[in-house]
Amino acid sequence: MGILKNTMTCLGVLAAAGVGETAYFYRRTMKRNNAKVERTMKMAGTDWNQYAPLLQERKAFMLAQDHREISQMSFDNLKLHATFFPALEEYVDKTEMAAGKKKAVICFHGYTSKGMSDYIGLSDYYLKRGYAMLLPDARAHGESEGEYIGFGCLDRKDALVWIHWLIQEVGEDVEIVLHGTSMGGATVLMTSGLELPAQVKGIVSDCGFTSPKEVFTHVLNSMYHLPAFPVIQGADIMNKKLAGYGMDECNAKREVAHAKVPILFIHGSNDTFVPTHMCNEIYDCCASPKKKLIVEGAAHAESYYKDTEKYEQALNEFFDEIM
């Protein structure tokens, strides 16, 4: 009897500890006010100080261009925010202009970031090639409303809102690219499984993950040396109740199996935050025309800066084919 009582006591303590760990993990990762950009940058491990002069120069150019703030309502009545940069006429190809061809890109940022942060570098590429740029803040990020982070599962529905807004703004003849980084990369990959307007011509995913469940299992195992059970399972239950979606409800591997739009996959070989094998797994499952670039030596979200020439060459070749 004493052994049984002690055993039950131990199980109760373990269960309580599991509940505590789950609640702690959930608060730190899934809720807006507790998910901190500094902690994300530390976990990602990329040294951004080395690129500071380049980013400052490009940010100055970017902000000097005409732009305006946009608001739209999500499917669940959240006010979403984005910044819109019209195409710069001096960089629009005259042949394309004569043919009425318009190009635009919607850029989806990473976890704990915001629209105007992650695409400062790439703004130079897109604006100087005649693209209009739309940079949304994901739900529960930046100036967009929301308490719970969508991790691509809910953000893919928000992506449709921005796609339709851009078509109305620029015109029915616009050709649209979706470009996402990290959580934004997962967002555009998850969006690929939806019925997309014909104006969406291609998707670029840079270091996108398979699902929130799998990426946080990796983080717990590799960075905190903790087992995923029962934290991930508990967080899944909490998220279904509070945020309305499961941690593996939208898995990019499953979504790209239904993709019809061509996809360019980009990943750094030294990415420890979202491991490169996730990119390879998603690529193998992709049903649409696809290309892949693995940038040697690049850490998380660093590929463009680590080898700008190769990154831009991959974009040029991909866009030449699809647009």
Coordinates of C-alpha atoms in Angstrom, one line a residue, residues 78-312:
L78 CA -8.3 41.0 -36.4
K79 CA -7.0 44.2 -37.9
L80 CA -3.9 43.4 -39.9
H81 CA -1.2 45.9 -40.9
A82 CA 1.2 46.1 -43.9
T83 CA 3.4 48.6 -45.5
F84 CA 3.1 49.0 -49.3
F85 CA 5.8 50.3 -51.7
P86 CA 4.6 51.0 -55.3
A87 CA 6.9 49.9 -58.1
L88 CA 9.6 52.5 -58.9
E89 CA 9.0 53.7 -62.4
E90 CA 12.6 54.4 -63.1
Y91 CA 13.3 50.7 -62.5
V92 CA 10.4 49.2 -64.4
D93 CA 11.5 47.5 -67.7
K94 CA 10.2 49.7 -70.5
T95 CA 9.3 46.6 -72.6
E96 CA 7.3 45.2 -69.7
M97 CA 5.6 48.5 -69.1
A98 CA 4.6 48.8 -72.8
A99 CA 3.1 45.3 -72.5
G100 CA 1.2 46.3 -69.4
K101 CA 3.1 43.8 -67.3
K102 CA 3.2 44.6 -63.6
K103 CA 5.2 42.7 -60.9
A104 CA 4.7 42.6 -57.2
V105 CA 6.0 40.6 -54.2
I106 CA 4.4 40.0 -50.9
C107 CA 7.1 39.4 -48.2
F108 CA 6.3 37.4 -45.1
H109 CA 8.7 37.9 -42.1
G110 CA 9.9 35.5 -39.4
Y111 CA 8.9 34.7 -35.9
T112 CA 8.9 37.7 -33.5
S113 CA 9.9 40.0 -36.3
K114 CA 7.8 42.4 -38.5
G115 CA 7.3 43.3 -42.1
M116 CA 9.7 46.2 -42.3
S117 CA 12.6 44.3 -40.6
D118 CA 13.3 41.1 -42.5
Y119 CA 13.3 42.5 -46.1
I120 CA 15.5 45.5 -45.8
G121 CA 18.3 43.7 -47.7
L122 CA 16.0 42.2 -50.3
S123 CA 14.2 45.5 -50.9
D124 CA 17.2 46.5 -53.0
Y125 CA 16.7 43.5 -55.2
Y126 CA 12.9 43.8 -55.7
L127 CA 12.5 47.6 -55.9
K128 CA 15.4 48.0 -58.4
R129 CA 13.8 45.4 -60.6
G130 CA 10.5 47.1 -60.9
Y131 CA 8.5 45.2 -58.3
A132 CA 5.9 46.7 -56.0
M133 CA 6.4 45.4 -52.5
L134 CA 3.9 44.6 -49.8
L135 CA 5.3 43.8 -46.3
P136 CA 2.6 42.6 -43.9
D137 CA 3.0 42.2 -40.1
A138 CA 1.9 38.7 -39.2
R139 CA -0.9 38.4 -36.7
A140 CA 0.3 39.0 -33.1
H141 CA 3.4 40.8 -34.6
G142 CA 4.2 44.5 -35.3
E143 CA 1.1 46.6 -35.7
S144 CA -1.2 43.7 -36.5
E145 CA -3.7 42.7 -33.9
G146 CA -3.8 39.2 -32.2
E147 CA -2.7 37.6 -29.0
Y148 CA -1.7 34.2 -30.4
I149 CA 1.0 33.6 -33.0
G150 CA -0.2 31.8 -36.1
F151 CA 3.0 30.0 -37.2
G152 CA 1.8 29.8 -40.7
C153 CA -1.3 27.8 -39.9
L154 CA -3.5 30.9 -39.5
D155 CA -1.1 33.3 -41.4
R156 CA -1.8 31.4 -44.6
K157 CA -5.4 32.6 -44.5
D158 CA -4.2 36.1 -43.8
A159 CA -1.9 35.7 -46.9
L160 CA -5.1 35.3 -49.0
V161 CA -6.4 38.6 -47.7
W162 CA -3.2 40.4 -48.8
I163 CA -3.1 38.7 -52.2
H164 CA -6.6 39.9 -53.0
W165 CA -5.8 43.4 -51.7
L166 CA -2.8 43.6 -53.9
I167 CA -4.7 42.5 -57.0
Q168 CA -7.3 45.2 -56.4
E169 CA -4.6 47.8 -55.7
V170 CA -2.2 47.1 -58.6
G171 CA -4.6 45.5 -61.1
E172 CA -5.9 42.2 -62.4
D173 CA -2.9 42.0 -64.7
V174 CA -0.3 41.9 -61.9
E175 CA 2.0 39.0 -61.5
I176 CA 2.6 38.1 -57.8
V177 CA 5.4 36.4 -56.0
L178 CA 5.1 35.2 -52.4
H179 CA 8.5 35.4 -50.6
G180 CA 8.8 34.1 -47.0
T181 CA 11.6 33.8 -44.5
S182 CA 11.6 31.3 -41.5
M183 CA 8.0 31.4 -40.1
G184 CA 7.2 33.5 -43.3
G185 CA 8.8 30.7 -45.3
A186 CA 6.5 28.2 -43.6
T187 CA 3.6 30.5 -44.2
V188 CA 4.1 30.7 -48.0
L189 CA 4.6 26.9 -48.2
M190 CA 1.4 26.3 -46.3
T191 CA -0.4 28.8 -48.5
S192 CA 0.7 26.8 -51.5
G193 CA -1.9 24.1 -50.6
L194 CA -4.8 26.6 -51.0
E195 CA -6.6 27.6 -54.1
L196 CA -4.6 30.6 -55.2
P197 CA -5.6 33.4 -57.7
A198 CA -4.0 33.0 -61.1
Q199 CA -2.0 36.2 -60.5
V200 CA 0.2 34.2 -58.0
K201 CA 3.0 33.0 -60.2
G202 CA 5.6 31.6 -57.8
I203 CA 6.7 31.1 -54.2
V204 CA 10.1 31.6 -52.6
S205 CA 10.6 29.9 -49.2
D206 CA 13.8 30.8 -47.4
C207 CA 14.5 28.5 -44.4
G208 CA 10.9 27.6 -43.8
F209 CA 10.0 24.9 -41.3
T210 CA 7.7 21.9 -41.6
S211 CA 5.3 22.6 -38.7
P212 CA 5.4 24.4 -35.3
K213 CA 5.3 21.0 -33.6
E214 CA 8.4 19.7 -35.4
V215 CA 10.5 22.9 -35.2
F216 CA 9.8 23.3 -31.4
T217 CA 10.6 19.6 -30.9
H218 CA 13.9 20.3 -32.5
V219 CA 14.6 23.4 -30.4
L220 CA 13.7 21.6 -27.1
N221 CA 15.9 18.6 -28.0
S222 CA 18.9 20.4 -29.5
M223 CA 19.1 23.7 -27.6
Y224 CA 17.5 22.9 -24.3
H225 CA 18.3 19.2 -24.1
L226 CA 14.7 18.5 -23.0
P227 CA 12.3 15.8 -24.3
A228 CA 9.4 17.0 -26.3
F229 CA 6.9 15.0 -24.3
P230 CA 4.8 16.2 -22.5
V231 CA 5.5 19.8 -23.4
I232 CA 4.6 19.7 -27.1
Q233 CA 1.5 17.6 -26.6
G234 CA 0.3 19.9 -23.8
A235 CA 1.0 23.0 -25.9
D236 CA -0.9 21.4 -28.8
I237 CA -4.0 21.0 -26.5
M238 CA -3.7 24.5 -25.2
N239 CA -3.2 26.0 -28.7
K240 CA -6.3 24.3 -30.1
K241 CA -8.4 25.7 -27.3
L242 CA -6.9 29.2 -27.2
A243 CA -5.6 29.9 -30.8
G244 CA -7.8 27.6 -32.7
Y245 CA -5.3 25.4 -34.4
G246 CA -3.1 22.4 -33.6
M247 CA 0.7 22.4 -33.6
D248 CA 0.9 20.0 -36.5
E249 CA -2.5 20.9 -38.1
C250 CA -0.7 22.6 -41.0
N251 CA 2.5 20.9 -42.0
A252 CA 4.3 22.3 -45.0
K253 CA 5.2 18.8 -46.2
R254 CA 1.6 18.0 -46.5
E255 CA 0.6 21.3 -48.0
V256 CA 3.1 21.4 -50.8
A257 CA 1.9 17.9 -51.9
H258 CA -1.1 19.9 -53.2
A259 CA 0.8 22.8 -54.6
K260 CA 0.3 23.9 -58.2
V261 CA 2.5 27.1 -58.1
P262 CA 6.2 26.7 -58.8
I263 CA 8.4 26.9 -55.6
L264 CA 12.0 27.9 -55.0
F265 CA 13.4 26.5 -51.8
I266 CA 16.4 28.3 -50.2
H267 CA 18.2 27.2 -47.0
G268 CA 21.5 27.6 -45.3
S269 CA 23.7 24.6 -44.7
N270 CA 24.6 25.8 -41.2
D271 CA 21.1 26.6 -40.0
T272 CA 20.8 25.1 -36.5
F273 CA 17.4 26.8 -35.7
V274 CA 15.5 25.3 -38.6
P275 CA 17.6 22.4 -39.7
T276 CA 18.4 21.9 -43.4
H277 CA 16.8 18.5 -43.5
M278 CA 13.4 20.2 -43.1
C279 CA 14.0 22.0 -46.4
N280 CA 14.9 18.7 -48.1
E281 CA 11.9 16.9 -46.7
I282 CA 9.5 19.6 -47.9
Y283 CA 11.2 19.7 -51.3
D284 CA 10.8 16.0 -51.8
C285 CA 7.1 16.2 -51.0
C286 CA 6.4 19.2 -53.4
A287 CA 4.1 18.3 -56.3
S288 CA 4.6 21.6 -58.3
P289 CA 7.7 22.6 -60.4
K290 CA 10.5 23.2 -57.9
K291 CA 14.1 24.4 -57.5
K292 CA 16.4 24.3 -54.5
L293 CA 19.4 26.3 -53.4
I294 CA 21.4 25.3 -50.3
V295 CA 23.9 28.1 -49.4
E296 CA 27.0 26.7 -47.9
G297 CA 28.0 28.1 -44.5
A298 CA 24.8 30.2 -44.1
A299 CA 23.1 30.2 -40.7
H300 CA 19.4 30.8 -40.1
A301 CA 18.0 33.5 -42.5
E302 CA 21.5 34.4 -43.5
S303 CA 21.6 32.9 -47.1
Y304 CA 21.0 36.2 -48.9
Y305 CA 23.8 38.0 -47.1
K306 CA 26.2 35.0 -47.1
D307 CA 26.2 34.6 -50.8
T308 CA 24.2 37.5 -52.4
E309 CA 25.3 36.7 -55.9
K310 CA 24.2 33.1 -55.8
Y311 CA 20.9 34.0 -54.1
E312 CA 20.0 36.7 -56.6

